[in-house]
């Protein structure tokens, strides 16, 4: 299982802040996971198709080619706007 | 010291803590960010009046990313200590949002490290602002100028 | 606001004044200089322990030169207000010597203007430090690094 | 008359903080005034012969070729070390 978190505007668009997903080779990189989520159709396709989407793996910023292991915590969110 | 908190903070207390750290301290630089009464987001040039703000964050990653930012600052500049406080939750115009304080033997290092931490916090730390305006709620868009400010510090 | 005074100053009061200036303020940067317990003058590498300091100035010219420095900062950066306090007379290790505070809508301008004012104060404002060390009194030598810090801001 | 002020180490060396001097064409620039003062011999010659001597005219930093008018306030001092 992996844990996926969604924040800010993205959580609002998906109407979901968190989910668990069965781990498999089909989602063992950021890019593959994103494809799998987008394939769910609306609202996933649109919400995750932003050029400015950021991703973290185990609470560290990650690029789309980052590998994902079983048990990882992955998060998707828009560019940060704190401070 | 890193603190993520709903409560307001006391700049004087943060400053006194930085002052008491070591007798070799010659310079203390502080940055405080406040909620403005107008919006500077480039995509909304109308400067809609902001009535309130809500700060969301990613618990766990927030502390981790701030600790990494501070570690980087400590390797790049000769600084003694840092204090970072970032508020979350509901705030109003004029409220304090964020504090970054740095002490050092040298003023140049204190200035650079303090600005570096703020610039990286703005682009790397998982906080998101939602504004309450006359027209309703909206998520604040990130700004290119923040990205550029962080890029300045890149070393090759 | 420029103040040359023997008395200590209250950073919290200076900060609150900068905070209250205008609702468009989004950033406040403060610099405080403290008396260190050791000497950093390049010509005396032995780091003699400093027991006390005496700050002399040129009344009249001090205020005039600080006003000119602040005016220059206001033409170069988008800042709202500044507060500068410089103490004169006798001080001890750990004491506050100087405060520079700047408020602005933008953090980049506040950082740059605050550091600029300090760098120019260090080379242009007529203050002189005399140190009381274990070996007696001595006038502090000016530092090349201060001259270099001020040179950075030169525009052609 | 012009007023001349000496500060910090320089005042200590000269054992004098202030003086009035009769104005004349012989002291109508910073350089000429400095020469006139140095010609007084010890301790003036040595104390004013520092390469790092700074000068102000009417409380504004001035270079040695600055002109001096009757009634001006001129000051000599070492490099500043405040802050």
mmCIF file of C-alpha atoms in Angstrom, chain B residues 3 6 23 38 74 81 108 115:
data_model
loop_
_atom_site.group_PDB
_atom_site.id
_atom_site.type_symbol
_atom_site.label_atom_id
_atom_site.label_comp_id
_atom_site.label_asym_id
_atom_site.label_seq_id
_atom_site.Cartn_x
_atom_site.Cartn_y
_atom_site.Cartn_z
ATOM 1 C CA UNK B 3 7.812 26.293 15.230
ATOM 2 C CA UNK B 6 -1.706 28.715 15.110
ATOM 3 C CA UNK B 23 28.767 36.353 23.621
ATOM 4 C CA UNK B 38 -4.329 44.029 -0.684
ATOM 5 C CA UNK B 74 24.348 26.947 8.096
ATOM 6 C CA UNK B 81 21.598 30.110 15.317
ATOM 7 C CA UNK B 108 26.821 40.143 6.066
ATOM 8 C CA UNK B 115 17.043 36.326 3.176
#
